[in-house]
Amino acid sequence: MTNTTYLSPGVRQLLLSVSSTSNYKENNHLSIDDIRQCLCVEEMGINYQESIRRLDMTILPQIEHYFDQMTIEQFRSYYDNDYYCGWLKNRKDLFRIFNLLKNNEIHLATLLLTCLTERNLGNLLLIQINTVPNLLRQIIESSTLCSILGSDLTLLFQLLIGSPKSINLRNVYWHGFIQYNEISSKFTYLLLYLILQIGPIVNEKVIPERQFISYERYKNHNFLPLDICCPNADTAIDIIKKSSLVDNGYKPLLISSINYFYNENEYGLSMMLLLPVFEHLLRKLFVNANHCPERLLTAESTTLFTTLDEV
């Protein structure tokens, strides 16, 4: 937990309301219906705070324990088949996510998992419609998704990655509001568990596939000025450690990004870590230049996010 937070009070209360200790009790039975029963759905919609409180009593610790006690080999042996993963068009990423979780790289695992979720839930809609909505929120709230997955599972996705009133896991991570190890990994484990429940539901269906954007034509382009001097990894890390602009809660993310870039040649993972922090740093400069410090925090559901496109 960092000393400085960029979560506004309402968002912070929601995201940090889960306990840091596990009150798990041995219980081998767990189903979507069990999880759904914890949701508090009122006339105006989901009561997010109460739903999280109920989930944290038994369900979240149970799911966390289930994955914690499973080795990487056991996870792959059990789930690497068409019954659970046949609907996923980038199955290898699912196992990379679990590897990251087992290595306590919760931040990167969450970034990658929310990407995988958005892409593949969008593909599901193509079973019944021809065009996928642009926004994840529109995908999650669509009647099409509900008709494919059922109302219980759809409501759980709405809790995790739905409107700005929800846990909103994808947006708070990808827009750079979450610092290193700031919030519980229980939300990530729950999202992983929900993704693994979809395969059996759509097992007999043919899932259309959208083509990924190709950057092949840019492969041999040099976008950097000829006289630019790129620092080596040690120099870049030293600059970050000494930076007064970068909060301590973001420095581990940038250092990890540099390691993936220079030492692992994992440019995609490096960019996943770098982009949200880049947006956060630009937002800090933006609010300082425009004298609006309140916009440095996450937006409440009734106000506007200050995001990269606006900056």
mmCIF file of C-alpha atoms in Angstrom:
data_model
loop_
_atom_site.group_PDB
_atom_site.id
_atom_site.type_symbol
_atom_site.label_atom_id
_atom_site.label_comp_id
_atom_site.label_asym_id
_atom_site.label_seq_id
_atom_site.Cartn_x
_atom_site.Cartn_y
_atom_site.Cartn_z
ATOM 1 C CA MET A 1 0.000 0.000 0.000
ATOM 2 C CA THR A 2 1.451 3.368 -1.002
ATOM 3 C CA ASN A 3 1.407 6.580 1.022
ATOM 4 C CA THR A 4 -0.055 8.543 -1.899
ATOM 5 C CA THR A 5 -3.111 7.366 -3.764
ATOM 6 C CA TYR A 6 -4.635 8.585 -6.994
ATOM 7 C CA LEU A 7 -7.954 6.918 -6.234
ATOM 8 C CA SER A 8 -10.757 9.318 -5.373
ATOM 9 C CA PRO A 9 -12.546 8.606 -2.063
ATOM 10 C CA GLY A 10 -15.509 6.681 -3.480
ATOM 11 C CA VAL A 11 -13.394 4.573 -5.834
ATOM 12 C CA ARG A 12 -10.812 3.981 -3.114
ATOM 13 C CA GLN A 13 -13.452 2.790 -0.672
ATOM 14 C CA LEU A 14 -14.752 0.318 -3.238
ATOM 15 C CA LEU A 15 -11.388 -1.057 -4.351
ATOM 16 C CA LEU A 16 -9.767 -1.233 -0.927
ATOM 17 C CA SER A 17 -12.755 -2.661 0.912
ATOM 18 C CA VAL A 18 -11.617 -6.283 0.605
ATOM 19 C CA SER A 19 -9.671 -7.684 3.527
ATOM 20 C CA SER A 20 -5.942 -8.348 3.262
ATOM 21 C CA THR A 21 -6.281 -11.569 5.243
ATOM 22 C CA SER A 22 -8.018 -14.712 4.076
ATOM 23 C CA ASN A 23 -10.938 -16.122 6.050
ATOM 24 C CA TYR A 24 -11.142 -19.108 3.720
ATOM 25 C CA LYS A 25 -12.789 -22.280 4.957
ATOM 26 C CA GLU A 26 -12.378 -25.564 3.128
ATOM 27 C CA ASN A 27 -15.232 -26.007 0.692
ATOM 28 C CA ASN A 28 -14.711 -27.777 -2.600
ATOM 29 C CA HIS A 29 -18.017 -26.689 -4.093
ATOM 30 C CA LEU A 30 -18.133 -23.406 -5.950
ATOM 31 C CA SER A 31 -20.427 -22.365 -8.760
ATOM 32 C CA ILE A 32 -21.499 -19.260 -10.638
ATOM 33 C CA ASP A 33 -24.807 -19.486 -8.787
ATOM 34 C CA ASP A 34 -22.969 -19.344 -5.436
ATOM 35 C CA ILE A 35 -21.120 -16.233 -6.558
ATOM 36 C CA ARG A 36 -24.250 -14.655 -8.017
ATOM 37 C CA GLN A 37 -26.082 -15.107 -4.705
ATOM 38 C CA CYS A 38 -23.600 -12.704 -3.129
ATOM 39 C CA LEU A 39 -24.584 -9.876 -5.445
ATOM 40 C CA CYS A 40 -26.875 -7.264 -3.976
ATOM 41 C CA VAL A 41 -29.117 -6.223 -6.863
ATOM 42 C CA GLU A 42 -31.555 -3.438 -6.039
ATOM 43 C CA GLU A 43 -34.161 -1.565 -8.028
ATOM 44 C CA MET A 44 -31.549 0.892 -9.308
ATOM 45 C CA GLY A 45 -29.041 -1.842 -10.175
ATOM 46 C CA ILE A 46 -26.103 -3.491 -8.415
ATOM 47 C CA ASN A 47 -25.149 -2.228 -4.959
ATOM 48 C CA TYR A 48 -21.408 -2.528 -5.566
ATOM 49 C CA GLN A 49 -20.175 -1.863 -2.039
ATOM 50 C CA GLU A 50 -22.495 -4.403 -0.439
ATOM 51 C CA SER A 51 -21.813 -6.962 -3.163
ATOM 52 C CA ILE A 52 -18.062 -6.751 -2.576
ATOM 53 C CA ARG A 53 -18.555 -7.056 1.189
ATOM 54 C CA ARG A 54 -20.568 -10.253 0.708
ATOM 55 C CA LEU A 55 -18.133 -11.703 -1.827
ATOM 56 C CA ASP A 56 -15.197 -11.045 0.467
ATOM 57 C CA MET A 57 -16.751 -13.073 3.269
ATOM 58 C CA THR A 58 -16.276 -16.429 1.518
ATOM 59 C CA ILE A 59 -16.139 -16.360 -2.291
ATOM 60 C CA LEU A 60 -13.074 -14.195 -2.951
ATOM 61 C CA PRO A 61 -10.879 -16.024 -0.406
ATOM 62 C CA GLN A 62 -12.070 -19.364 -1.777
ATOM 63 C CA ILE A 63 -11.173 -18.467 -5.369
ATOM 64 C CA GLU A 64 -7.836 -17.016 -4.280
ATOM 65 C CA HIS A 65 -7.028 -20.206 -2.362
ATOM 66 C CA TYR A 66 -8.076 -22.376 -5.317
ATOM 67 C CA PHE A 67 -5.548 -20.720 -7.618
ATOM 68 C CA ASP A 68 -2.861 -20.249 -4.959
ATOM 69 C CA GLN A 69 -2.617 -23.951 -4.237
ATOM 70 C CA MET A 70 -2.454 -24.833 -7.950
ATOM 71 C CA THR A 71 0.945 -25.067 -9.638
ATOM 72 C CA ILE A 72 1.578 -23.718 -13.134
ATOM 73 C CA GLU A 73 1.773 -27.283 -14.422
ATOM 74 C CA GLN A 74 -1.505 -28.260 -12.749
ATOM 75 C CA PHE A 75 -3.262 -25.201 -14.139
ATOM 76 C CA ARG A 76 -2.113 -25.972 -17.675
ATOM 77 C CA SER A 77 -2.925 -29.666 -17.354
ATOM 78 C CA TYR A 78 -6.481 -28.935 -16.206
ATOM 79 C CA TYR A 79 -7.417 -25.982 -18.410
ATOM 80 C CA ASP A 80 -5.346 -26.312 -21.596
ATOM 81 C CA ASN A 81 -8.068 -27.988 -23.635
ATOM 82 C CA ASP A 82 -10.907 -27.014 -25.949
ATOM 83 C CA TYR A 83 -13.566 -27.568 -23.285
ATOM 84 C CA TYR A 84 -12.329 -24.598 -21.259
ATOM 85 C CA CYS A 85 -10.274 -22.645 -23.784
ATOM 86 C CA GLY A 86 -11.600 -23.541 -27.225
ATOM 87 C CA TRP A 87 -13.450 -20.228 -27.435
ATOM 88 C CA LEU A 88 -10.309 -18.177 -26.736
ATOM 89 C CA LYS A 89 -8.459 -16.933 -29.803
ATOM 90 C CA ASN A 90 -5.285 -16.171 -27.832
ATOM 91 C CA ARG A 91 -5.193 -19.133 -25.464
ATOM 92 C CA LYS A 92 -1.467 -18.842 -24.751
ATOM 93 C CA ASP A 93 -2.072 -15.500 -23.042
ATOM 94 C CA LEU A 94 -4.274 -17.188 -20.438
ATOM 95 C CA PHE A 95 -1.364 -19.337 -19.295
ATOM 96 C CA ARG A 96 1.012 -16.406 -19.418
ATOM 97 C CA ILE A 97 -1.404 -14.571 -17.097
ATOM 98 C CA PHE A 98 -1.353 -17.447 -14.622
ATOM 99 C CA ASN A 99 2.455 -17.512 -14.753
ATOM 100 C CA LEU A 100 2.500 -13.814 -13.924
ATOM 101 C CA LEU A 101 0.106 -14.312 -11.010
ATOM 102 C CA LYS A 102 2.240 -17.121 -9.601
ATOM 103 C CA ASN A 103 5.275 -14.828 -9.826
ATOM 104 C CA ASN A 104 3.391 -12.061 -7.990
ATOM 105 C CA GLU A 105 3.274 -9.813 -11.065
ATOM 106 C CA ILE A 106 -0.313 -8.906 -10.278
ATOM 107 C CA HIS A 107 -0.255 -5.575 -12.078
ATOM 108 C CA LEU A 108 0.903 -6.958 -15.409
ATOM 109 C CA ALA A 109 -1.363 -10.000 -15.067
ATOM 110 C CA THR A 110 -4.379 -7.714 -14.592
ATOM 111 C CA LEU A 111 -3.485 -5.552 -17.584
ATOM 112 C CA LEU A 112 -3.140 -8.606 -19.815
ATOM 113 C CA LEU A 113 -6.234 -10.337 -18.419
ATOM 114 C CA THR A 114 -8.490 -7.336 -18.996
ATOM 115 C CA CYS A 115 -7.212 -7.152 -22.597
ATOM 116 C CA LEU A 116 -7.916 -10.837 -23.134
ATOM 117 C CA THR A 117 -11.365 -10.448 -21.590
ATOM 118 C CA GLU A 118 -12.368 -7.469 -23.722
ATOM 119 C CA ARG A 119 -11.187 -9.066 -26.962
ATOM 120 C CA ASN A 120 -12.807 -12.442 -26.424
ATOM 121 C CA LEU A 121 -16.115 -11.202 -25.006
ATOM 122 C CA GLY A 122 -16.366 -9.002 -28.079
ATOM 123 C CA ASN A 123 -15.843 -12.058 -30.289
ATOM 124 C CA LEU A 124 -18.722 -13.803 -28.512
ATOM 125 C CA LEU A 125 -21.142 -11.097 -29.615
ATOM 126 C CA LEU A 126 -20.418 -11.972 -33.254
ATOM 127 C CA ILE A 127 -22.345 -15.201 -32.733
ATOM 128 C CA GLN A 128 -25.527 -13.120 -32.932
ATOM 129 C CA ILE A 129 -24.620 -9.664 -34.290
ATOM 130 C CA ASN A 130 -22.308 -8.293 -36.970
ATOM 131 C CA THR A 131 -20.606 -5.404 -35.191
ATOM 132 C CA VAL A 132 -18.837 -5.309 -31.832
ATOM 133 C CA PRO A 133 -19.366 -2.135 -29.741
ATOM 134 C CA ASN A 134 -16.314 0.069 -29.289
ATOM 135 C CA LEU A 135 -16.464 0.240 -25.496
ATOM 136 C CA LEU A 136 -15.997 -2.632 -23.054
ATOM 137 C CA ARG A 137 -18.872 -1.259 -20.995
ATOM 138 C CA GLN A 138 -21.182 -1.570 -24.013
ATOM 139 C CA ILE A 139 -20.073 -5.168 -24.546
ATOM 140 C CA ILE A 140 -20.670 -6.073 -20.901
ATOM 141 C CA GLU A 141 -24.078 -4.397 -20.741
ATOM 142 C CA SER A 142 -25.362 -5.719 -24.075
ATOM 143 C CA SER A 143 -28.425 -7.941 -24.136
ATOM 144 C CA THR A 144 -26.565 -10.080 -26.685
ATOM 145 C CA LEU A 145 -23.907 -11.090 -24.173
ATOM 146 C CA CYS A 146 -26.601 -11.826 -21.600
ATOM 147 C CA SER A 147 -28.429 -14.122 -24.024
ATOM 148 C CA ILE A 148 -25.195 -16.024 -24.732
ATOM 149 C CA LEU A 149 -23.769 -16.328 -21.209
ATOM 150 C CA GLY A 150 -26.876 -15.975 -19.049
ATOM 151 C CA SER A 151 -27.788 -13.214 -16.626
ATOM 152 C CA ASP A 152 -25.786 -14.506 -13.637
ATOM 153 C CA LEU A 153 -22.390 -14.531 -15.331
ATOM 154 C CA THR A 154 -23.127 -11.274 -17.143
ATOM 155 C CA LEU A 155 -23.978 -9.526 -13.860
ATOM 156 C CA LEU A 156 -20.664 -10.661 -12.386
ATOM 157 C CA PHE A 157 -18.785 -9.196 -15.334
ATOM 158 C CA GLN A 158 -20.748 -5.969 -14.834
ATOM 159 C CA LEU A 159 -19.565 -5.910 -11.218
ATOM 160 C CA LEU A 160 -15.906 -6.269 -12.199
ATOM 161 C CA ILE A 161 -15.495 -4.436 -15.497
ATOM 162 C CA GLY A 162 -18.783 -2.639 -16.112
ATOM 163 C CA SER A 163 -19.802 0.961 -15.560
ATOM 164 C CA PRO A 164 -17.711 3.630 -13.759
ATOM 165 C CA LYS A 165 -19.761 2.815 -10.652
ATOM 166 C CA SER A 166 -18.451 -0.764 -10.667
ATOM 167 C CA ILE A 167 -15.028 -2.052 -9.620
ATOM 168 C CA ASN A 168 -14.088 -0.900 -13.125
ATOM 169 C CA LEU A 169 -10.938 -3.009 -13.037
ATOM 170 C CA ARG A 170 -9.932 -2.448 -16.636
ATOM 171 C CA ASN A 171 -10.140 1.344 -16.607
ATOM 172 C CA VAL A 172 -8.457 2.038 -13.267
ATOM 173 C CA TYR A 173 -5.493 -0.111 -14.306
ATOM 174 C CA TRP A 174 -5.197 0.904 -17.942
ATOM 175 C CA HIS A 175 -5.607 4.638 -17.264
ATOM 176 C CA GLY A 176 -2.774 4.576 -14.738
ATOM 177 C CA PHE A 177 -4.604 5.197 -11.461
ATOM 178 C CA ILE A 178 -3.395 2.023 -9.732
ATOM 179 C CA GLN A 179 0.076 1.881 -8.241
ATOM 180 C CA TYR A 180 2.214 -1.182 -7.646
ATOM 181 C CA ASN A 181 0.482 -3.636 -5.279
ATOM 182 C CA GLU A 182 -2.051 -0.994 -4.282
ATOM 183 C CA ILE A 183 -5.202 -3.110 -4.468
ATOM 184 C CA SER A 184 -5.987 -6.734 -3.743
ATOM 185 C CA SER A 185 -5.286 -9.464 -6.288
ATOM 186 C CA LYS A 186 -8.652 -11.015 -5.353
ATOM 187 C CA PHE A 187 -10.421 -9.060 -8.099
ATOM 188 C CA THR A 188 -7.989 -10.390 -10.706
ATOM 189 C CA TYR A 189 -8.456 -13.953 -9.503
ATOM 190 C CA LEU A 190 -12.231 -13.538 -9.682
ATOM 191 C CA LEU A 191 -12.031 -12.278 -13.279
ATOM 192 C CA LEU A 192 -9.783 -15.212 -14.202
ATOM 193 C CA TYR A 193 -12.262 -17.615 -12.625
ATOM 194 C CA LEU A 194 -15.181 -16.094 -14.558
ATOM 195 C CA ILE A 195 -13.307 -16.355 -17.868
ATOM 196 C CA LEU A 196 -12.724 -20.057 -17.228
ATOM 197 C CA GLN A 197 -16.477 -20.615 -16.775
ATOM 198 C CA ILE A 198 -17.322 -19.451 -20.297
ATOM 199 C CA GLY A 199 -15.809 -22.367 -22.233
ATOM 200 C CA PRO A 200 -18.331 -24.977 -21.035
ATOM 201 C CA ILE A 201 -21.223 -22.601 -21.838
ATOM 202 C CA VAL A 202 -20.208 -21.946 -25.460
ATOM 203 C CA ASN A 203 -18.508 -25.295 -26.076
ATOM 204 C CA GLU A 204 -20.732 -26.262 -29.027
ATOM 205 C CA LYS A 205 -20.764 -22.814 -30.637
ATOM 206 C CA VAL A 206 -18.575 -21.558 -33.473
ATOM 207 C CA ILE A 207 -16.939 -18.331 -32.314
ATOM 208 C CA PRO A 208 -16.152 -15.865 -35.131
ATOM 209 C CA GLU A 209 -12.696 -14.334 -35.019
ATOM 210 C CA ARG A 210 -11.740 -10.729 -35.667
ATOM 211 C CA GLN A 211 -8.382 -10.085 -37.247
ATOM 212 C CA PHE A 212 -5.751 -8.312 -35.188
ATOM 213 C CA ILE A 213 -4.202 -5.107 -36.471
ATOM 214 C CA SER A 214 -0.939 -5.817 -38.272
ATOM 215 C CA TYR A 215 2.099 -3.578 -37.930
ATOM 216 C CA GLU A 216 4.135 -5.618 -40.384
ATOM 217 C CA ARG A 217 4.415 -2.715 -42.838
ATOM 218 C CA TYR A 218 6.179 -0.653 -40.167
ATOM 219 C CA LYS A 219 8.659 -3.384 -39.305
ATOM 220 C CA ASN A 220 11.619 -1.798 -41.088
ATOM 221 C CA HIS A 221 10.744 1.822 -40.325
ATOM 222 C CA ASN A 222 12.935 3.862 -38.037
ATOM 223 C CA PHE A 223 10.697 6.282 -36.147
ATOM 224 C CA LEU A 224 13.462 7.702 -33.962
ATOM 225 C CA PRO A 225 15.500 10.766 -34.919
ATOM 226 C CA LEU A 226 18.936 9.730 -36.163
ATOM 227 C CA ASP A 227 20.742 11.679 -33.452
ATOM 228 C CA ILE A 228 18.742 10.331 -30.503
ATOM 229 C CA CYS A 229 20.702 8.565 -27.790
ATOM 230 C CA CYS A 230 18.793 5.702 -26.165
ATOM 231 C CA PRO A 231 19.989 4.956 -22.625
ATOM 232 C CA ASN A 232 20.882 1.460 -21.609
ATOM 233 C CA ALA A 233 18.815 -0.342 -18.975
ATOM 234 C CA ASP A 234 20.980 0.705 -16.023
ATOM 235 C CA THR A 235 20.933 4.362 -17.049
ATOM 236 C CA ALA A 236 17.156 4.344 -17.580
ATOM 237 C CA ILE A 237 16.550 2.708 -14.184
ATOM 238 C CA ASP A 238 18.841 5.226 -12.478
ATOM 239 C CA ILE A 239 16.893 8.112 -14.049
ATOM 240 C CA ILE A 240 13.606 6.634 -12.794
ATOM 241 C CA LYS A 241 14.915 6.065 -9.272
ATOM 242 C CA LYS A 242 16.058 9.686 -9.022
ATOM 243 C CA SER A 243 12.943 11.190 -10.629
ATOM 244 C CA SER A 244 10.837 13.508 -8.480
ATOM 245 C CA LEU A 245 7.969 13.307 -10.983
ATOM 246 C CA VAL A 246 7.536 9.543 -10.641
ATOM 247 C CA ASP A 247 5.951 8.446 -7.337
ATOM 248 C CA ASN A 248 7.504 5.505 -5.523
ATOM 249 C CA GLY A 249 4.377 3.461 -6.241
ATOM 250 C CA TYR A 250 4.990 3.725 -9.992
ATOM 251 C CA LYS A 251 8.751 3.219 -10.046
ATOM 252 C CA PRO A 252 8.593 -0.608 -9.791
ATOM 253 C CA LEU A 253 6.260 -0.660 -12.812
ATOM 254 C CA LEU A 254 8.631 1.427 -14.928
ATOM 255 C CA ILE A 255 11.643 -0.605 -13.830
ATOM 256 C CA SER A 256 9.813 -3.809 -14.727
ATOM 257 C CA SER A 257 8.908 -2.292 -18.109
ATOM 258 C CA ILE A 258 12.570 -1.532 -18.765
ATOM 259 C CA ASN A 259 13.554 -5.066 -17.791
ATOM 260 C CA TYR A 260 11.017 -6.585 -20.197
ATOM 261 C CA PHE A 261 12.258 -4.268 -22.959
ATOM 262 C CA TYR A 262 16.019 -4.562 -22.567
ATOM 263 C CA ASN A 263 16.516 -7.973 -20.977
ATOM 264 C CA GLU A 264 13.534 -10.085 -22.052
ATOM 265 C CA ASN A 265 12.779 -8.629 -25.506
ATOM 266 C CA GLU A 266 9.109 -8.719 -24.477
ATOM 267 C CA TYR A 267 8.118 -5.447 -26.093
ATOM 268 C CA GLY A 268 4.368 -5.994 -25.750
ATOM 269 C CA LEU A 269 4.583 -6.610 -21.993
ATOM 270 C CA SER A 270 6.942 -3.652 -21.664
ATOM 271 C CA MET A 271 4.404 -1.378 -23.364
ATOM 272 C CA MET A 272 1.557 -2.708 -21.209
ATOM 273 C CA LEU A 273 3.369 -1.524 -18.102
ATOM 274 C CA LEU A 274 4.670 1.674 -19.663
ATOM 275 C CA LEU A 275 1.527 3.141 -21.262
ATOM 276 C CA PRO A 276 -0.632 3.501 -18.094
ATOM 277 C CA VAL A 277 2.269 5.098 -16.196
ATOM 278 C CA PHE A 278 2.949 7.380 -19.165
ATOM 279 C CA GLU A 279 -0.686 8.516 -19.087
ATOM 280 C CA HIS A 280 -0.482 9.083 -15.327
ATOM 281 C CA LEU A 281 2.660 11.223 -15.668
ATOM 282 C CA LEU A 282 1.153 13.287 -18.483
ATOM 283 C CA ARG A 283 -1.950 13.770 -16.321
ATOM 284 C CA LYS A 284 0.248 15.088 -13.489
ATOM 285 C CA LEU A 285 1.817 17.628 -15.833
ATOM 286 C CA PHE A 286 -1.600 18.513 -17.299
ATOM 287 C CA VAL A 287 -3.284 19.242 -13.968
ATOM 288 C CA ASN A 288 -0.277 21.245 -12.794
ATOM 289 C CA ALA A 289 -0.267 23.387 -15.941
ATOM 290 C CA ASN A 290 -4.043 23.905 -15.804
ATOM 291 C CA HIS A 291 -4.299 24.354 -12.024
ATOM 292 C CA CYS A 292 -6.887 21.609 -11.519
ATOM 293 C CA PRO A 293 -5.328 19.210 -8.965
ATOM 294 C CA GLU A 294 -8.651 17.489 -8.296
ATOM 295 C CA ARG A 295 -8.478 15.942 -11.774
ATOM 296 C CA LEU A 296 -5.397 13.960 -10.809
ATOM 297 C CA LEU A 297 -7.619 11.428 -9.057
ATOM 298 C CA THR A 298 -9.857 8.793 -10.550
ATOM 299 C CA ALA A 299 -13.213 10.166 -11.539
ATOM 300 C CA GLU A 300 -16.266 9.347 -9.521
ATOM 301 C CA SER A 301 -19.140 7.935 -11.551
ATOM 302 C CA THR A 302 -20.659 11.403 -11.897
ATOM 303 C CA THR A 303 -17.533 13.203 -13.138
ATOM 304 C CA LEU A 304 -15.137 13.038 -16.065
ATOM 305 C CA PHE A 305 -11.994 10.930 -16.258
ATOM 306 C CA THR A 306 -8.929 12.917 -17.283
ATOM 307 C CA THR A 307 -7.508 10.431 -19.791
ATOM 308 C CA LEU A 308 -4.727 10.399 -22.358
ATOM 309 C CA ASP A 309 -6.804 11.558 -25.322
ATOM 310 C CA GLU A 310 -7.898 14.697 -23.447
ATOM 311 C CA VAL A 311 -4.377 15.439 -22.188
#
